[in-house]
Amino acid sequence: MKIATKIEDIQEQITLLKQSSSSIGFVPTMGYLHEGHLTLVSEARKNNEVVVMSIFVNPLQFGPNEDFDRYPRDYERDIELARNNGVDILFLPETGEMYSRDLSTRMSVIERVNVLCGRKREGHFDGVVTVLTKLFHLIQPTRAYFGLKDAQQIAVVEGLVKDYFFPVEIIRVPTVREKDGLAKSSRNVYLSEKERVEAPALHQSLLKAKNSIQAGLRDPQQIISMVSETINNETSGIVDYVEIYSFPGLKELDTLDGEIIIALAVQFEKARLIDNQIITVNAKENKNV
Ligand code: AMP
């Protein structure tokens, strides 16, 4: 595995790959790698000659009161995990070089952003598209791999790629979970022992909602109440939001139909966790339950 820390190094490596017309699978991450990230790598491995991973905790996507400073980092461990799991080139840029001067243009997300985490985390997705634009230009990937755990991120990135004709295919990868259903996340380490026992209720509440939809329930408000109630009853976390939209358009729905997302965020003492379910609904099967 090659490690590039300088922009010039990665550009040199990518130029060589482009000369040999190698397909490049790209996995952008913020590190503190877990099985979720490594699943993106193994998906990338299947269809590309070369797999590039980036690890960069992007300051631009954290709000002033968020966890940028204490976001978990362990570069030594990440390097070993990347090396042993099929990464060919690991790009570890320095913040000073990624943002070496004040930006003279600003990227601003205007669709799919005033809902879910976008509404709660002002400027977050502007930071995401800014860093991805830089990374896509540097890496020039054939395909880029994103986890459905961050479903709004995928919706926003698909919009970015379409708007600006990035010649990259965005691949959606299903959420990887712990045995008890908790979505794997770098932030899970911040859960207390008690919170860790409670946290699978997030996934359980979404499965319960999914079952009700499959049984015929179509009223978004009823489903939202059911999910919030389960989380309030079974965890000490505070529900930040439970919302339902079309996916990937993230438009409000009066009744459930087509591809929809139920997504939630729950604030525990030191960790804010998100999860979602994407479900295909057929309105014609509506039964009043
Ligand atoms: P992060 O390092 O949290 O920015 O995540 C980097 C990439 O890994 C994003 O595309 C995430 O959606 C994806 N990812 C994180 N956790 C999971 C998971 N549990 N399952 C699948 N993908 C994930």
Coordinates of C-alpha atoms and ligand atoms in Angstrom, one line a residue:
M1 CA 0.0 0.0 0.0
K2 CA 1.3 3.4 -0.9
I3 CA 0.7 6.3 1.5
A4 CA 0.4 9.9 0.1
T5 CA 0.2 12.8 2.5
K6 CA 1.0 15.6 0.1
I7 CA -1.3 16.9 -2.7
E8 CA 1.7 16.6 -5.1
D9 CA 2.3 12.9 -4.2
I10 CA -1.3 11.9 -4.8
Q11 CA -1.5 13.9 -8.1
E12 CA 1.7 12.0 -9.3
Q13 CA 0.2 8.6 -8.4
I14 CA -3.1 9.4 -10.1
T15 CA -1.4 10.6 -13.2
L16 CA 0.4 7.3 -13.5
L17 CA -2.8 5.4 -13.0
K18 CA -4.6 7.5 -15.6
Q19 CA -1.7 6.8 -18.1
S20 CA -2.4 3.1 -17.7
S21 CA -6.2 3.7 -17.9
S22 CA -6.7 1.9 -14.6
S23 CA -10.2 2.1 -13.0
I24 CA -10.1 3.7 -9.6
G25 CA -12.5 2.9 -6.8
F26 CA -12.5 5.7 -4.2
V27 CA -13.6 5.5 -0.5
P28 CA -13.6 8.8 1.3
T29 CA -13.6 8.6 5.1
M30 CA -12.8 10.5 8.2
G31 CA -10.9 7.5 9.6
Y32 CA -11.2 5.7 12.9
L33 CA -12.0 2.8 10.6
H34 CA -14.5 0.1 11.4
E35 CA -16.2 -2.7 9.4
G36 CA -18.5 -0.2 7.7
H37 CA -15.6 1.6 6.1
L38 CA -13.9 -1.7 5.2
T39 CA -17.1 -3.0 3.6
L40 CA -16.9 0.0 1.2
V41 CA -13.3 -1.0 0.5
S42 CA -14.3 -4.6 -0.3
E43 CA -17.1 -3.3 -2.6
A44 CA -14.6 -1.1 -4.4
R45 CA -12.2 -4.0 -4.7
K46 CA -14.8 -6.0 -6.6
N47 CA -15.1 -3.7 -9.6
N48 CA -11.9 -1.5 -9.8
E49 CA -8.3 -2.2 -10.6
V50 CA -7.1 0.2 -7.9
V51 CA -8.7 1.2 -4.6
V52 CA -7.9 4.6 -3.1
M53 CA -9.0 5.6 0.4
S54 CA -8.8 9.0 1.9
I55 CA -8.8 9.8 5.6
F56 CA -9.4 13.4 6.4
V57 CA -11.3 14.9 9.3
N58 CA -12.7 17.8 7.4
P59 CA -13.0 20.9 9.6
L60 CA -15.4 22.5 7.2
Q61 CA -18.2 20.0 7.9
F62 CA -18.2 20.5 11.6
G63 CA -20.2 23.3 13.3
P64 CA -18.6 25.5 16.0
N65 CA -20.2 23.5 18.8
E66 CA -19.6 20.1 17.2
D67 CA -17.0 17.4 18.0
F68 CA -14.2 18.3 15.5
D69 CA -11.5 18.5 18.2
R70 CA -12.6 15.3 19.9
Y71 CA -13.6 13.3 16.8
P72 CA -11.8 10.0 17.4
R73 CA -8.5 9.6 15.5
D74 CA -6.0 6.7 15.4
Y75 CA -3.9 7.0 12.2
E76 CA -1.5 4.1 13.1
R77 CA -4.3 1.7 13.5
D78 CA -6.1 3.0 10.4
I79 CA -3.0 2.6 8.3
E80 CA -2.7 -1.1 9.3
L81 CA -6.4 -1.8 8.7
A82 CA -6.3 -0.1 5.3
R83 CA -3.1 -2.1 4.4
N84 CA -4.6 -5.4 5.5
N85 CA -8.0 -4.9 3.8
G86 CA -7.2 -4.2 0.2
V87 CA -6.5 -0.4 0.0
D88 CA -3.8 0.3 -2.7
I89 CA -3.3 4.0 -2.0
L90 CA -4.1 5.7 1.2
F91 CA -4.4 9.5 1.0
L92 CA -3.9 11.3 4.3
P93 CA -3.9 15.0 3.5
E94 CA -2.9 17.7 5.9
T95 CA -5.5 20.3 6.8
G96 CA -3.0 23.0 6.1
E97 CA -2.6 21.8 2.5
M98 CA -6.3 21.0 1.8
Y99 CA -7.2 24.5 3.0
S100 CA -4.0 26.3 2.3
R101 CA -5.6 29.6 1.8
D102 CA -9.0 31.1 2.3
L103 CA -11.4 29.8 -0.3
S104 CA -12.2 32.3 -3.0
T105 CA -15.4 30.5 -4.0
R106 CA -18.1 29.0 -1.8
M107 CA -20.1 25.8 -2.4
S108 CA -23.6 25.9 -1.1
V109 CA -26.1 23.0 -1.2
I110 CA -29.6 24.2 -2.0
E111 CA -31.6 21.0 -2.4
R112 CA -32.1 18.0 -0.2
V113 CA -30.5 20.0 2.6
N114 CA -33.2 21.8 4.7
V115 CA -34.3 18.5 6.3
L116 CA -32.8 15.9 8.6
C117 CA -29.1 16.6 9.6
G118 CA -28.9 19.4 7.1
R119 CA -31.4 21.4 9.0
K120 CA -29.8 20.6 12.4
R121 CA -26.2 21.0 11.3
E122 CA -26.0 24.3 9.5
G123 CA -23.3 24.4 6.8
H124 CA -22.5 20.7 7.3
F125 CA -23.3 19.6 3.7
D126 CA -21.6 22.7 2.3
G127 CA -18.5 21.4 3.9
V128 CA -19.1 17.9 2.6
V129 CA -19.5 19.0 -1.0
T130 CA -16.5 21.3 -0.8
V131 CA -14.1 18.6 0.4
L132 CA -15.6 16.0 -2.0
T133 CA -15.1 18.4 -4.9
K134 CA -11.4 18.8 -3.9
L135 CA -11.1 15.0 -3.4
F136 CA -12.9 14.1 -6.7
H137 CA -10.6 16.4 -8.6
L138 CA -7.5 15.0 -7.0
I139 CA -8.4 11.3 -7.2
Q140 CA -10.5 11.3 -10.4
P141 CA -12.3 8.1 -9.4
T142 CA -14.2 5.9 -11.8
R143 CA -16.5 5.0 -8.9
A144 CA -16.9 6.4 -5.4
Y145 CA -18.4 4.4 -2.5
F146 CA -20.7 5.8 0.2
G147 CA -22.6 4.2 3.0
L148 CA -26.3 4.4 3.2
K149 CA -26.0 5.0 6.9
D150 CA -25.4 8.6 5.9
A151 CA -28.3 8.5 3.4
Q152 CA -28.7 12.3 3.2
Q153 CA -25.0 12.6 2.3
I154 CA -25.6 10.2 -0.5
A155 CA -28.6 12.2 -1.7
V156 CA -26.6 15.4 -1.6
V157 CA -23.5 13.9 -3.3
E158 CA -25.7 12.4 -6.1
G159 CA -27.0 16.0 -6.6
L160 CA -23.5 17.4 -6.7
V161 CA -22.3 14.8 -9.2
K162 CA -25.3 15.4 -11.5
D163 CA -25.1 19.2 -11.3
Y164 CA -21.4 19.5 -12.1
F165 CA -21.0 16.5 -14.5
F166 CA -18.4 14.7 -12.3
P167 CA -17.4 11.7 -14.4
V168 CA -17.8 9.4 -11.4
E169 CA -20.4 6.7 -10.5
I170 CA -21.7 6.9 -7.0
I171 CA -22.2 3.5 -5.4
R172 CA -24.6 3.1 -2.4
V173 CA -23.5 0.5 0.1
P174 CA -25.9 -0.8 2.7
T175 CA -25.4 0.0 6.4
V176 CA -23.1 -2.4 8.3
R177 CA -24.4 -3.2 11.8
E178 CA -23.2 -4.7 15.0
K179 CA -24.8 -8.1 15.9
D180 CA -27.5 -6.4 18.0
G181 CA -28.4 -4.1 15.1
L182 CA -26.6 -0.9 16.1
A183 CA -25.2 0.8 13.0
K184 CA -21.4 0.8 13.1
S185 CA -20.1 4.3 13.7
S186 CA -16.8 5.9 14.7
R187 CA -18.8 7.8 17.3
N188 CA -20.1 4.6 19.1
V189 CA -17.0 4.7 21.3
Y190 CA -18.5 7.7 23.0
L191 CA -21.5 5.8 24.3
S192 CA -21.5 4.9 28.0
E193 CA -22.0 1.2 28.9
K194 CA -25.7 1.9 29.7
E195 CA -26.2 3.8 26.5
R196 CA -24.5 1.1 24.4
V197 CA -27.1 -1.4 25.8
E198 CA -29.9 1.0 24.9
A199 CA -28.7 2.1 21.5
P200 CA -29.9 -0.9 19.4
A201 CA -33.4 0.5 20.1
L202 CA -32.8 3.0 17.3
H203 CA -32.6 0.2 14.7
Q204 CA -35.4 -1.7 16.4
S205 CA -37.7 1.3 16.3
L206 CA -37.1 1.6 12.5
L207 CA -37.7 -2.1 11.9
K208 CA -41.0 -1.8 13.9
A209 CA -41.9 1.1 11.6
K210 CA -41.0 -0.9 8.5
N211 CA -43.1 -3.8 9.7
S212 CA -46.1 -1.5 10.2
I213 CA -45.6 0.0 6.7
Q214 CA -45.4 -3.5 5.3
A215 CA -48.7 -4.3 7.1
G216 CA -50.3 -1.3 5.4
L217 CA -49.7 1.8 7.5
R218 CA -49.2 4.9 5.3
D219 CA -49.6 7.9 7.6
P220 CA -46.1 9.5 8.1
Q221 CA -47.1 11.2 11.3
Q222 CA -48.3 8.0 12.9
I223 CA -45.1 6.3 12.0
I224 CA -43.0 9.2 13.3
S225 CA -44.9 9.1 16.6
M226 CA -44.4 5.4 16.9
V227 CA -40.6 5.6 16.3
S228 CA -40.1 8.6 18.7
E229 CA -42.1 6.8 21.4
T230 CA -40.1 3.6 21.2
I231 CA -36.8 5.6 21.5
N232 CA -38.1 7.7 24.4
N233 CA -39.3 4.6 26.2
E234 CA -36.3 2.5 25.6
T235 CA -33.3 4.9 25.7
S236 CA -32.0 7.8 27.8
G237 CA -31.2 9.6 24.5
I238 CA -33.0 12.7 23.4
V239 CA -34.7 12.4 20.0
D240 CA -33.2 15.1 17.7
Y241 CA -35.4 14.2 14.8
V242 CA -37.5 11.5 13.3
E243 CA -38.5 12.4 9.7
I244 CA -39.9 10.7 6.7
Y245 CA -39.3 11.8 3.1
S246 CA -39.1 10.5 -0.5
F247 CA -35.6 9.1 -1.3
P248 CA -33.3 10.4 -2.7
G249 CA -35.3 13.6 -3.4
L250 CA -36.0 14.1 0.3
K251 CA -39.4 15.7 -0.4
E252 CA -42.3 15.7 2.2
L253 CA -45.0 13.1 1.8
D254 CA -48.7 13.2 2.8
T255 CA -48.9 9.5 2.3
L256 CA -46.2 6.9 1.8
D257 CA -45.5 5.9 -1.8
G258 CA -42.5 4.8 -3.8
E259 CA -39.0 4.9 -2.4
I260 CA -39.1 6.5 1.1
I261 CA -36.7 7.1 3.9
I262 CA -37.4 7.1 7.7
A263 CA -34.4 8.7 9.3
L264 CA -33.6 9.6 12.9
A265 CA -30.9 11.3 15.0
V266 CA -30.7 10.7 18.8
Q267 CA -28.5 12.7 21.1
F268 CA -26.8 10.6 23.9
E269 CA -24.7 12.3 26.5
K270 CA -21.5 12.4 24.3
A271 CA -22.6 10.9 21.0
R272 CA -25.2 11.9 18.5
L273 CA -26.2 8.8 16.5
I274 CA -28.1 8.6 13.2
D275 CA -29.8 5.7 11.5
N276 CA -32.4 5.1 8.8
Q277 CA -34.4 2.7 6.8
I278 CA -35.1 3.0 3.1
I279 CA -38.3 1.2 2.1
T280 CA -40.1 0.7 -1.2
V281 CA -43.8 1.4 -0.6
N282 CA -46.7 0.6 -2.9
A283 CA -49.5 3.0 -2.1
K284 CA -52.1 0.8 -3.7
E285 CA -51.7 -1.8 -0.9
N286 CA -53.0 0.8 1.6
K287 CA -54.9 -0.7 4.4
N288 CA -56.1 1.5 7.3
V289 CA -54.2 0.2 10.2
Ligands
AMP1 P1 -17.1 8.6 7.9 O1 -15.7 8.2 8.2 O2 -18.0 8.5 9.1 O3 -17.2 10.0 7.2 O4 -17.7 7.6 6.9 C1 -17.0 7.4 5.7 C2 -17.9 6.5 4.8 O5 -18.2 5.3 5.4 C3 -19.3 7.2 4.5 O6 -19.6 7.0 3.1 C4 -20.2 6.5 5.4 O7 -21.5 6.5 5.0 C5 -19.6 5.1 5.4 N1 -20.0 4.4 6.6 C6 -19.9 4.8 7.9 N2 -20.5 3.9 8.8 C7 -21.0 2.9 8.0 C8 -21.7 1.7 8.2 N3 -22.0 1.4 9.5 N4 -22.1 1.0 7.2 C9 -21.8 1.4 5.9 N5 -21.1 2.5 5.6 C10 -20.7 3.3 6.6

